Short mmCIF file of C-alpha atoms and ligand atoms in Angstrom, two decimals:
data_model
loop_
_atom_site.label_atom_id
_atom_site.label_comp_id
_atom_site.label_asym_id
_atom_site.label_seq_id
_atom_site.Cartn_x
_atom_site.Cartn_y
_atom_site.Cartn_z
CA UNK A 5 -24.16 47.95 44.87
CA UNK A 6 -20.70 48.67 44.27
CA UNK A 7 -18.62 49.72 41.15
CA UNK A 8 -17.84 45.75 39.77
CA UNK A 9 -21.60 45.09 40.63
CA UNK A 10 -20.60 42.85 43.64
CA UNK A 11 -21.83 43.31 47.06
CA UNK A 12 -19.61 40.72 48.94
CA UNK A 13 -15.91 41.93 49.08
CA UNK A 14 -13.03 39.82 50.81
CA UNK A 15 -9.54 40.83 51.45
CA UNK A 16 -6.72 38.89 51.11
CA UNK A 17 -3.28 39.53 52.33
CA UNK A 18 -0.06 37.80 51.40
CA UNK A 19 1.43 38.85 54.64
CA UNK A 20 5.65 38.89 54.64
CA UNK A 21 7.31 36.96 57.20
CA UNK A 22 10.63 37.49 55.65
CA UNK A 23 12.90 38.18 52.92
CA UNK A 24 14.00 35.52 50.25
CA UNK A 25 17.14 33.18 50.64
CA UNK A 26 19.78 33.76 48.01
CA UNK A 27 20.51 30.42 46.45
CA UNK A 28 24.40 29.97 45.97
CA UNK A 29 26.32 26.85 46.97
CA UNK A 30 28.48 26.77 50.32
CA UNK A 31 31.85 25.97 49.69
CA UNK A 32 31.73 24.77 53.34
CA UNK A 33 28.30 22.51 53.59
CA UNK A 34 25.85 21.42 51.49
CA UNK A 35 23.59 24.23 51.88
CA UNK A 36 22.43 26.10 48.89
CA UNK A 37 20.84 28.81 50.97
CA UNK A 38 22.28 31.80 52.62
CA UNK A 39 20.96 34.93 54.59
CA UNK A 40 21.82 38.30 53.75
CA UNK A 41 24.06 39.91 56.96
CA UNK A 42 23.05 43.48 56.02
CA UNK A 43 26.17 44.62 55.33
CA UNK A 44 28.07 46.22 52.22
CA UNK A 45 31.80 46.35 51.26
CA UNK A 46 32.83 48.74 48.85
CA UNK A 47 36.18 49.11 47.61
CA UNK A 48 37.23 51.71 45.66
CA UNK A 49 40.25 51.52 42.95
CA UNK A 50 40.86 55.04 41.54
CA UNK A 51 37.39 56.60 40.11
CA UNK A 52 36.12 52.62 39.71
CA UNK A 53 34.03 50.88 42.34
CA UNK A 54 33.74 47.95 43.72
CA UNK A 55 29.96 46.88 45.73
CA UNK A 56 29.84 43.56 47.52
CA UNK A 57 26.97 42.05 49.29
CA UNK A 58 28.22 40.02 52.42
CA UNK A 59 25.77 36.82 52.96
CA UNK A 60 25.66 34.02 55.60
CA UNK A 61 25.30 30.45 54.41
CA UNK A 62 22.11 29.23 56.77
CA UNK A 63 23.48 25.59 57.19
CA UNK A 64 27.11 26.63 58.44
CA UNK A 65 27.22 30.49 59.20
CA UNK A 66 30.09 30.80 56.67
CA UNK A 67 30.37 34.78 54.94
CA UNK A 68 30.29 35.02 51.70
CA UNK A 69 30.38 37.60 49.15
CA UNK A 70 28.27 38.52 46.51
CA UNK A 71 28.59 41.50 43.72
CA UNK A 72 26.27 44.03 43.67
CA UNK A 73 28.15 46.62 41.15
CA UNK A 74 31.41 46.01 39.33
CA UNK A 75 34.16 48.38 37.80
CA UNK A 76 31.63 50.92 37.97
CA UNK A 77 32.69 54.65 37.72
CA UNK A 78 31.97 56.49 41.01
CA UNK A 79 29.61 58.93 38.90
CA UNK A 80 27.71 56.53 37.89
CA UNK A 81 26.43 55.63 41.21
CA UNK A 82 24.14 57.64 43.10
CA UNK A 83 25.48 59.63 45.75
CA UNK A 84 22.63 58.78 48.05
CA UNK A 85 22.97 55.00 46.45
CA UNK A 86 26.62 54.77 47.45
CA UNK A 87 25.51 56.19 51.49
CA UNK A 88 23.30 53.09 51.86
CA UNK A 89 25.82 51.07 50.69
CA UNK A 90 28.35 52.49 53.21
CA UNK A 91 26.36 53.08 55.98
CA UNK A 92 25.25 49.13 55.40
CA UNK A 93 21.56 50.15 55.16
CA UNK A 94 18.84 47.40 55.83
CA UNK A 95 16.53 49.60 53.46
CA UNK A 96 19.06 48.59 50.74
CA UNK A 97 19.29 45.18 51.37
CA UNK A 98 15.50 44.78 50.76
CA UNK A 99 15.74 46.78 47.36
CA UNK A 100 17.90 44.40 45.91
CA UNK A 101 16.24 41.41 46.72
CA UNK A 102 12.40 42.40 46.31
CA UNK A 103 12.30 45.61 44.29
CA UNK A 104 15.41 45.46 42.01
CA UNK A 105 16.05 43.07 39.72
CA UNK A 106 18.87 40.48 41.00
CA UNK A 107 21.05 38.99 39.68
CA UNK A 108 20.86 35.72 41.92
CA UNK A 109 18.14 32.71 42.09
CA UNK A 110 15.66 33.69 45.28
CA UNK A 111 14.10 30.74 47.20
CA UNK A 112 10.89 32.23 48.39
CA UNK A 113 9.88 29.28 50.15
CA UNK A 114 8.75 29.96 53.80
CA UNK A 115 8.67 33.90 53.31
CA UNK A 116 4.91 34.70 53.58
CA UNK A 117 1.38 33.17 54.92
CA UNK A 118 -1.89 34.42 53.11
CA UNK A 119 -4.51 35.85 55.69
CA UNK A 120 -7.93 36.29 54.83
CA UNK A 121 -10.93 38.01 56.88
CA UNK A 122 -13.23 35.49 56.40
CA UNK A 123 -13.92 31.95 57.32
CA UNK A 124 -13.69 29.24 54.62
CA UNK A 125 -16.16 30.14 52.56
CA UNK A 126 -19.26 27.41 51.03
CA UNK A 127 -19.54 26.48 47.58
CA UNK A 128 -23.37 24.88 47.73
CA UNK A 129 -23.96 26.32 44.58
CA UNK A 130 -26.22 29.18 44.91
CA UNK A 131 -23.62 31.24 46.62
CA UNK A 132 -23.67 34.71 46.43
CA UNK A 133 -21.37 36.24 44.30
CA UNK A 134 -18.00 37.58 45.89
CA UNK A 135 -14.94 39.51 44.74
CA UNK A 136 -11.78 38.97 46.24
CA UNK A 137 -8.99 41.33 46.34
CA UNK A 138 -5.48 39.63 47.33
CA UNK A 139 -2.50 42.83 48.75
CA UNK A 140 0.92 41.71 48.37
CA UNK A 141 2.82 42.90 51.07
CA UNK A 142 5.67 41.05 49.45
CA UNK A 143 6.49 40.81 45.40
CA UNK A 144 6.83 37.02 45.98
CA UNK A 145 5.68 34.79 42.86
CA UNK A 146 3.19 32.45 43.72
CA UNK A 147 1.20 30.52 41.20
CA UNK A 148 -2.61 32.02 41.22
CA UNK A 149 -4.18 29.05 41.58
CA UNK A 150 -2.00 28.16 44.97
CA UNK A 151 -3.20 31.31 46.84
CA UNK A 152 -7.04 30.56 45.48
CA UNK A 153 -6.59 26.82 47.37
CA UNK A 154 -5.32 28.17 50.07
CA UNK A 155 -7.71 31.23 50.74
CA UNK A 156 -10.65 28.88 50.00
CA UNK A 157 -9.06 25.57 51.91
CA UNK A 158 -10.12 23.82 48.59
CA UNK A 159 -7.59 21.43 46.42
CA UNK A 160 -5.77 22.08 43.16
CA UNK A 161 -8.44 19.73 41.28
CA UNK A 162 -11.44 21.84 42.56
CA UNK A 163 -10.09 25.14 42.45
CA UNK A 164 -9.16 24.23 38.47
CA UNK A 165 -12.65 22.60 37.90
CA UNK A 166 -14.80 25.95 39.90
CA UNK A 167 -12.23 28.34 36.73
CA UNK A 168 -12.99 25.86 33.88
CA UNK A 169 -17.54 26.18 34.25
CA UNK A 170 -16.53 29.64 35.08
CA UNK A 171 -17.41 30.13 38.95
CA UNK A 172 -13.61 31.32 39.83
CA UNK A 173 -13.31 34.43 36.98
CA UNK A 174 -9.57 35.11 37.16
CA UNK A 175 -7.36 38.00 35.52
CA UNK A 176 -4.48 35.40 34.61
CA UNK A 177 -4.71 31.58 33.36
CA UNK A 178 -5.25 29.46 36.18
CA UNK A 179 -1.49 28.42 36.99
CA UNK A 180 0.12 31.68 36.09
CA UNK A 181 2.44 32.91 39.00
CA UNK A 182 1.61 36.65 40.17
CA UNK A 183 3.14 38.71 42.52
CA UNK A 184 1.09 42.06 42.81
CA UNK A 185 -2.08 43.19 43.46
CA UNK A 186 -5.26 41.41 41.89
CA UNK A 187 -8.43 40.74 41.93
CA UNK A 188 -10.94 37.75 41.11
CA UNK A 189 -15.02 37.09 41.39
CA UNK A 190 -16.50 34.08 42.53
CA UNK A 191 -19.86 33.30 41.95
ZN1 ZN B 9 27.61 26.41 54.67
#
């Protein structure tokens, strides 16, 4: 037996296929989604800086900018901060959408597939019990319940019904969103 007492173990991965749109209106096309170009500009005015992100609207191609750090005194920023910034690192693009907190909306749609290393799995009732543990490879926030029906290949009604008489045991309320590591039992 293991620690938790369950025998069968699954892994789930939400595997990243990309990074988040920014949502901002094109002043050029309808779009409301652009791409980030991984690059900076950064523009200093005495001991104040200026950061910019520069984004690509995905409907028209038009650059954009977005700020990143205002008026901000050049001690303020990390040296090593301020070198990704200048050196337009991709590493820094990626902090600011998934690990920092931005300051623009983030359409996750279409930026990650769940895998799982098992087949769909039978609910007949006498099944053995199972614990799945779901990796994010990507902070995206996805409503619990939507990775359970999609991991299982079961619908929204079933997937609530199996939580409510208690065969799903989840850490969060059924149509919570998560976006790290968890795990749930089934059984
Ligand atoms: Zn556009």
């Amino acid at each position: 037996m293991s620690e938790s007492g369950v025998d069968r173990k699954a892994l789930w991965v939400v595997r990243e296929l990309g990074l988040p749109a920014i949502v901002k209106p094109c002043v050029s096309c309808r779009s409301t989604r652009h791409r980030p170009t991984d690059k900076f500009r950064v523009n200093a005015s005495g001991k104040l800086l200026d950061v910019w992100m520069l984004i690509s609207c995905e409907g028209c191609g038009r650059t954009s900018k977005i700020p990143i750090h205002e008026r901000i005194h050049v001690q303020a920023l990390a040296h090593e901060r301020l070198l990704m910034f200048e050196r337009n690192d991709p590493a820094m693009v990626r902090r600011l959408l998934v690990e920092e907190p931005f300051a623009f909306r983030l359409d996750w749609s279409g930026t990650w597939v769940l895998e799982t290393d098992m087949p769909f799995y039978q609910f007949d009732g006498d099944a053995v019990p199972l614990e799945v543990l779901v990796r994010f490879e990507l902070p995206v926030p996805v409503r619990v319940e939507r990775l359970v029906m999609a991991g299982f290949g079961l619908s929204r009604a079933v997937v609530r019904g199996m939580v409510a008489d208690g065969r799903v045991r989840l850490p969060v309320a059924v149509d919570a969103k998560v976006h790290e590591d968890f795990g749930f039992f089934v059984g």
